[in-house]
Coordinates of C-alpha atoms and ligand atoms in Angstrom, one line a residue:
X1 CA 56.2 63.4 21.9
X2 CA 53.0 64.6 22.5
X3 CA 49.7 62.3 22.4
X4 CA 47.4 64.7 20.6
X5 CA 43.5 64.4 20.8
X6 CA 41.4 65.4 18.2
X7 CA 37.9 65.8 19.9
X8 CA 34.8 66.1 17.7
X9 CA 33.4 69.4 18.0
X10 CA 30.2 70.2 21.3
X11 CA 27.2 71.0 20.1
X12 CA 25.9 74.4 21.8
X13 CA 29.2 77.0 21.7
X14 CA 30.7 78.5 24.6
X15 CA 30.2 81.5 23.6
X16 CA 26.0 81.9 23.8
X17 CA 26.9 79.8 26.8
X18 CA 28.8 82.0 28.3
X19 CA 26.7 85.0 27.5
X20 CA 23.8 84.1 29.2
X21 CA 25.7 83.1 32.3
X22 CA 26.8 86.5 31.9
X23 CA 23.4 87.8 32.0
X24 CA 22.5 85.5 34.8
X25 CA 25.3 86.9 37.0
X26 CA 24.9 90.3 36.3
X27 CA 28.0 90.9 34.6
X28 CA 28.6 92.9 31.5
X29 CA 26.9 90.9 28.4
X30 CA 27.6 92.1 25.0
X31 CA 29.0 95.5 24.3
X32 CA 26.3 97.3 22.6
X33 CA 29.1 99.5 21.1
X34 CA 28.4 100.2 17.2
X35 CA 30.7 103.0 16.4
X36 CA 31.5 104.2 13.1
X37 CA 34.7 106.0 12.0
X38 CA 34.6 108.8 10.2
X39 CA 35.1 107.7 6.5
X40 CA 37.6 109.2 3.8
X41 CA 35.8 110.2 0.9
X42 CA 38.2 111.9 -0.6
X43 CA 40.7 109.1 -0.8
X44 CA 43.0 108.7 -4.1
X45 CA 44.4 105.8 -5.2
X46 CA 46.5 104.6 -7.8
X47 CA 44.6 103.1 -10.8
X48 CA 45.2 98.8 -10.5
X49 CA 45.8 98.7 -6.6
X50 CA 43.9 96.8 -4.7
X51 CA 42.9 99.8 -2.6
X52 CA 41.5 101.5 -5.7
X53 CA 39.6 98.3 -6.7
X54 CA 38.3 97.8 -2.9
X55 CA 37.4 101.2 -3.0
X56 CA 35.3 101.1 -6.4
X57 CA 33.4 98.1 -5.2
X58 CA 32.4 100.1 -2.6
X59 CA 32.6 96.6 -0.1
X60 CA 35.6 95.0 1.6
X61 CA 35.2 91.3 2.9
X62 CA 36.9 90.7 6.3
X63 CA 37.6 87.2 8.4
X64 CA 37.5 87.6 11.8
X65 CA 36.6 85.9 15.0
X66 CA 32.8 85.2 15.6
X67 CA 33.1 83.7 19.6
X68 CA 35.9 86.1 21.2
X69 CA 34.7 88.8 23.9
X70 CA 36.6 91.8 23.5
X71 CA 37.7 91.0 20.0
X72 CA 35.4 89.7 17.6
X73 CA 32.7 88.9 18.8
X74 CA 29.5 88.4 17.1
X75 CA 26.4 90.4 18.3
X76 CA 23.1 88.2 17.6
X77 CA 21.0 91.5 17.2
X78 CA 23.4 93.6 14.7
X79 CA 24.4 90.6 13.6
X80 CA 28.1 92.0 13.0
X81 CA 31.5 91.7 15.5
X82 CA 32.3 93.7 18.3
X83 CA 36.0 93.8 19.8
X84 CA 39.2 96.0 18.9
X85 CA 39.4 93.7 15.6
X86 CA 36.5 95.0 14.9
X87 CA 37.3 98.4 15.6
X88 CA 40.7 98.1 13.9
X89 CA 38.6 96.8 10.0
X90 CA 36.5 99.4 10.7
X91 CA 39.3 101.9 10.7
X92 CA 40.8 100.3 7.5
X93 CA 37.6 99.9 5.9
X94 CA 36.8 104.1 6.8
X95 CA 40.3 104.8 5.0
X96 CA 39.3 103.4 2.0
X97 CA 36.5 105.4 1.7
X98 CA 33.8 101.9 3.0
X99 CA 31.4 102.6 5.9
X100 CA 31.6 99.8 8.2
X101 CA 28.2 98.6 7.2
X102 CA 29.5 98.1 3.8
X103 CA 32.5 95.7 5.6
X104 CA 31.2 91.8 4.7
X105 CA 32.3 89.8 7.8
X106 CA 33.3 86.6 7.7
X107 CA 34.2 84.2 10.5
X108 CA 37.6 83.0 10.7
X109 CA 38.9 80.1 13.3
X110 CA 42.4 79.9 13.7
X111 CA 43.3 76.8 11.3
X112 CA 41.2 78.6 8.4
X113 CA 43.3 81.9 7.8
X114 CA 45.8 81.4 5.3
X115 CA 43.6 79.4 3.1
X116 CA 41.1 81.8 3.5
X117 CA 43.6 84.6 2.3
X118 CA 45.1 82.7 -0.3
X119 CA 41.6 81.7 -1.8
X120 CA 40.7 85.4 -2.4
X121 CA 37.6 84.8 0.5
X122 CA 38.6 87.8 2.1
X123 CA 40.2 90.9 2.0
X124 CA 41.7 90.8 5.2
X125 CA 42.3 88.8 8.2
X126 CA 41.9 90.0 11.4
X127 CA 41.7 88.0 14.3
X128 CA 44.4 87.9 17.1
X129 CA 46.6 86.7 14.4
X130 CA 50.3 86.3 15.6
X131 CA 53.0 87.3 13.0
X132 CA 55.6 84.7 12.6
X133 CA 57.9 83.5 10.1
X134 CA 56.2 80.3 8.7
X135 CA 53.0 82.1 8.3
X136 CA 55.1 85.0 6.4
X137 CA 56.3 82.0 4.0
X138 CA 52.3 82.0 2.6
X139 CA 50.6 85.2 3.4
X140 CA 51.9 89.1 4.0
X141 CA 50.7 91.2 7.3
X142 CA 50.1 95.0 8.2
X143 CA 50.8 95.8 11.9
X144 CA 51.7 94.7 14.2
X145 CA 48.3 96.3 16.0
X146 CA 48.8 94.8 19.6
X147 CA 51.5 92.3 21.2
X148 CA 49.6 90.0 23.7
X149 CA 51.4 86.7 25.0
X150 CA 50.3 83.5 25.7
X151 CA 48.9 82.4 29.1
X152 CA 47.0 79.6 30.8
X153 CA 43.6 79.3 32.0
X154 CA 42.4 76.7 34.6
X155 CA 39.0 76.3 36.6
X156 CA 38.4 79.0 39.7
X157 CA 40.4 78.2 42.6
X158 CA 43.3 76.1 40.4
X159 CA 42.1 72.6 41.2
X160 CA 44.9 70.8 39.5
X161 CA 47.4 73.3 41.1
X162 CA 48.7 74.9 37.6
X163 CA 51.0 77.6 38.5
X164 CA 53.6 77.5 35.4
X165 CA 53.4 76.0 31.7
X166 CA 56.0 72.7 33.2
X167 CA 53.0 71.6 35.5
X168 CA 50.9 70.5 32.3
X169 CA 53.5 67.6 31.5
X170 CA 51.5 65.0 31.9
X171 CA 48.0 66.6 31.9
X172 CA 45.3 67.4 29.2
X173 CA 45.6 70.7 28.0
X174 CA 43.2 72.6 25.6
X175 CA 44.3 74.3 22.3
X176 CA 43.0 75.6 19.0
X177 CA 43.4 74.2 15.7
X178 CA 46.3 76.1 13.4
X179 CA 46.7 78.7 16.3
X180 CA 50.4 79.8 17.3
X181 CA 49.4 78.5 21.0
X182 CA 49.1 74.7 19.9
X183 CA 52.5 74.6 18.4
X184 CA 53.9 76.9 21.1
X185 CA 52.8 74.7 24.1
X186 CA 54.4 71.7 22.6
X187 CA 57.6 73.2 22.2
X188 CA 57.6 74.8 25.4
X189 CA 56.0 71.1 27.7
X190 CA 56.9 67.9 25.0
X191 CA 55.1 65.7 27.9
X192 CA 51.9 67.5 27.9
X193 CA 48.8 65.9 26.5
X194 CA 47.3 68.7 23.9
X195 CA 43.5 68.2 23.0
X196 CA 42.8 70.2 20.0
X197 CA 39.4 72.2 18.8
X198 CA 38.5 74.8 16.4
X199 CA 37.6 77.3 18.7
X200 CA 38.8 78.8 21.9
X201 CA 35.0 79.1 22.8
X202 CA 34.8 75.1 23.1
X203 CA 37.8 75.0 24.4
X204 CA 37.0 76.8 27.6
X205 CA 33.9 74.7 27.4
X206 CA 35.8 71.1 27.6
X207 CA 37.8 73.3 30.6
X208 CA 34.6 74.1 32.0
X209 CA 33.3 70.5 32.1
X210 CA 36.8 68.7 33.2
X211 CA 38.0 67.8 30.3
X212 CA 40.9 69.3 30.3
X213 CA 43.0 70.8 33.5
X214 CA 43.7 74.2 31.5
X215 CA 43.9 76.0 28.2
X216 CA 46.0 77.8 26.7
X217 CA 46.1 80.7 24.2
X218 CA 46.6 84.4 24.5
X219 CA 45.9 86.3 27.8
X220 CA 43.7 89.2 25.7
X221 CA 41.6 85.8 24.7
X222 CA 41.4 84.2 28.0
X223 CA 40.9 87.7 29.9
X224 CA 37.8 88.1 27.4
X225 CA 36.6 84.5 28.1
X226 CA 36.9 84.7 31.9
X227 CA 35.2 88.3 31.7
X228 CA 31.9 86.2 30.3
X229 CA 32.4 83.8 33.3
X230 CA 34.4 85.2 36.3
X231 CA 32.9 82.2 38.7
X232 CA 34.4 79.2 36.5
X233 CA 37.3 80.5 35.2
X234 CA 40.8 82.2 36.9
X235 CA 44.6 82.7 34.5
X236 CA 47.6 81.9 35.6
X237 CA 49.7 85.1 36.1
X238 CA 52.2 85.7 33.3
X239 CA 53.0 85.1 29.9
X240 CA 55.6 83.2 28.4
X241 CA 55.2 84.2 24.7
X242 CA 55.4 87.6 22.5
X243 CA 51.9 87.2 20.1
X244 CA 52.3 90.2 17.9
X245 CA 48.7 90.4 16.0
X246 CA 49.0 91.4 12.1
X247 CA 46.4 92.1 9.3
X248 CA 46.4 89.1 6.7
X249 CA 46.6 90.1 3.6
X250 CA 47.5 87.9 0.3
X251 CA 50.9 87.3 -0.9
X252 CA 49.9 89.2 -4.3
X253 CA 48.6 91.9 -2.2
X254 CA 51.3 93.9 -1.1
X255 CA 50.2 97.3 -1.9
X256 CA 47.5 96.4 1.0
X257 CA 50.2 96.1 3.6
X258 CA 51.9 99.5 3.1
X259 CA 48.2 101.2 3.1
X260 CA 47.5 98.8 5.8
X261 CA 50.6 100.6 8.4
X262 CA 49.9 103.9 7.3
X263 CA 46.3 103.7 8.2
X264 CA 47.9 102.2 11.9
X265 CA 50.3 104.8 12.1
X266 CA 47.8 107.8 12.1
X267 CA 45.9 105.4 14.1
X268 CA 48.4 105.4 16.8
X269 CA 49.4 109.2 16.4
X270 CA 46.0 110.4 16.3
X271 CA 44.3 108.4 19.5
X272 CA 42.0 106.5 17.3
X273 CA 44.0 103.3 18.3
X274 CA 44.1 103.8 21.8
X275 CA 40.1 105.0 21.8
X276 CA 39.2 102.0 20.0
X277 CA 41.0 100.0 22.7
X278 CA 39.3 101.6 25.2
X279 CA 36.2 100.9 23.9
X280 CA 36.5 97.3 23.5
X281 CA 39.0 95.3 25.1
X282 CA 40.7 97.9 27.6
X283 CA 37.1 97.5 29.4
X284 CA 38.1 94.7 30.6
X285 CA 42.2 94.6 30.3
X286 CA 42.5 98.1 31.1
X287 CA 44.4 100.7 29.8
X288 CA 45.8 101.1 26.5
X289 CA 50.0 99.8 26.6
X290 CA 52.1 101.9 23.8
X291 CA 51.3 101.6 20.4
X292 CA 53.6 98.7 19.4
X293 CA 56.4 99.5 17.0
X294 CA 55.3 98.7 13.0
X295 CA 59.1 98.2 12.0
X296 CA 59.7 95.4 15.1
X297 CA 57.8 92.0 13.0
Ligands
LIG301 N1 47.6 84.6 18.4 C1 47.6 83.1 18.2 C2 47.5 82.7 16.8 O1 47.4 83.5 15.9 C3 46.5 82.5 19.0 C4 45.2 83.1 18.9 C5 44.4 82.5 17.8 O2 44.5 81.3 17.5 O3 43.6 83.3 17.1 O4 47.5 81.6 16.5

């Protein structure tokens, strides 16, 4: 059974850490990206859906991540995320007739999603958010948008010699709070030790300092937190999970998932999925896979 370590949270996060190490190096900082889809004014919706009350109150609220490069990732100047979940509320926001500086964001860490849905908080949830079955016992989700698949990260040059998920039995390991990853690792090494935060941005902090040998989460989240700091951090090659990211939406709320996959699927057919990659997280994970398939999850 595994030992598991609740650590109390570091002060300063990884993430403004990591962005002015990123400065210091010369690498990319923040992605000054601030594009706006063009938004449907013309939209018609059923009197008593949810898509006609969003669009009457002229404001959606949506939880996302605050400390993920590529993703969501919260600019200090605008204030507001940048990253392909971003880009992909901004899309559903446009289609219900919202600009995106009418979208309220909200940060969401992995443990705080459902409750956050099924509290009314937000609208939607959208923050590398794998669809599985226990989290379709509570909540509904659009998409999928993306499939990613869970990887390791250890310090530059592999001190500890981590080549494969089996060579953390044994060994601290680094995981989120509530994220698929956490659960996932125990299943997959019962002997390793997993140390748990609330964020992957103090996670790769504790990884950083020694803490830990590696982490473990998503490879689009650990590519975007080794792009802020290439001279600490190096993954493992390969994945051994299939993360297939979904929109939350609440339970009562169905009516929001079918909008939800229709504004994906002219998404996909239409290149605004693939430019919005492009713009955010293909910078750094290159080019755009498929569109994955909306009936698969
Ligand atoms: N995709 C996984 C999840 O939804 C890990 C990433 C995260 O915690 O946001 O749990």
């Amino acid at each position: 059974m595994n030992r598991l370590i609740r650590v109390a949270s570091i002060g300063l996060t990884t993430a403004v850490l990591a962005l002015t190490t990123a400065c210091d190096s010369g690498a990319p900082a923040i992605d000054p990206i601030d594009y706006a889809p063009p938004v449907d004014t013309n939209a018609v919706f059923a009197p008593g859906s949810t898509m006609r009350q969003l669009q009457e109150q002229g404001r959606i609220t949506i939880g996302t991540k605050f400390d993920q490069p590529l993703f969501g990732l919260k600019n200090p100047v605008t204030g507001r995320p940048q990253g392909f979940d971003a880009e992909m509320g901004k899309l559903i926001a446009a289609g219900l007739g919202i600009a995106h500086d009418r979208i309220d964001w909200v940060e969401t860490v992995s443990a705080n999603r459902e409750p956050f849905l099924q509290q009314g908080r937000v609208d939607l949830v959208i923050a590398t958010y794998t669809i599985n079955d226990k989290r379709k016992e509570i909540i509904h989700f659009g998409g999928p948008y993306y499939v990613a698949g869970q990887a390791l990260m250890v310090r530059a040059g592999n001190p500890d010699r981590v080549t494969a998920p089996d060579d953390l039995a044994g060994k601290d390991v680094c995981a989120v709070e509530g994220s698929a990853s956490s659960t996932n690792i125990r299943h997959r090494v019962p002997g390793a030790r997993v140390v748990l935060f609330d964020s992957y941005s103090k996670c790769a902090e504790a990884l950083k300092n020694s803490q830990v040998v590696a982490m473990t989460t998503d490879n689009t989240i650990l590519g975007g937190l080794r792009s802020l700091d290439a001279e600490s951090f190096e993954l493992v090659p390969g994945t051994f999970t299939e993360e297939p990211y979904g929109i939350g939406i609440a339970r009562e709320r169905a009516d929001l998932v079918r909008f939800v996959d229709d504004i994906l699927r002219t998404a996909f057919a239409d290149g605004a999925w693939s430019a919005a990659w492009d713009r955010t997280a293909g910078r750094v994970l290159g080019a755009a896979p498929p569109p994955p398939d909306l009936e698969r999850y």
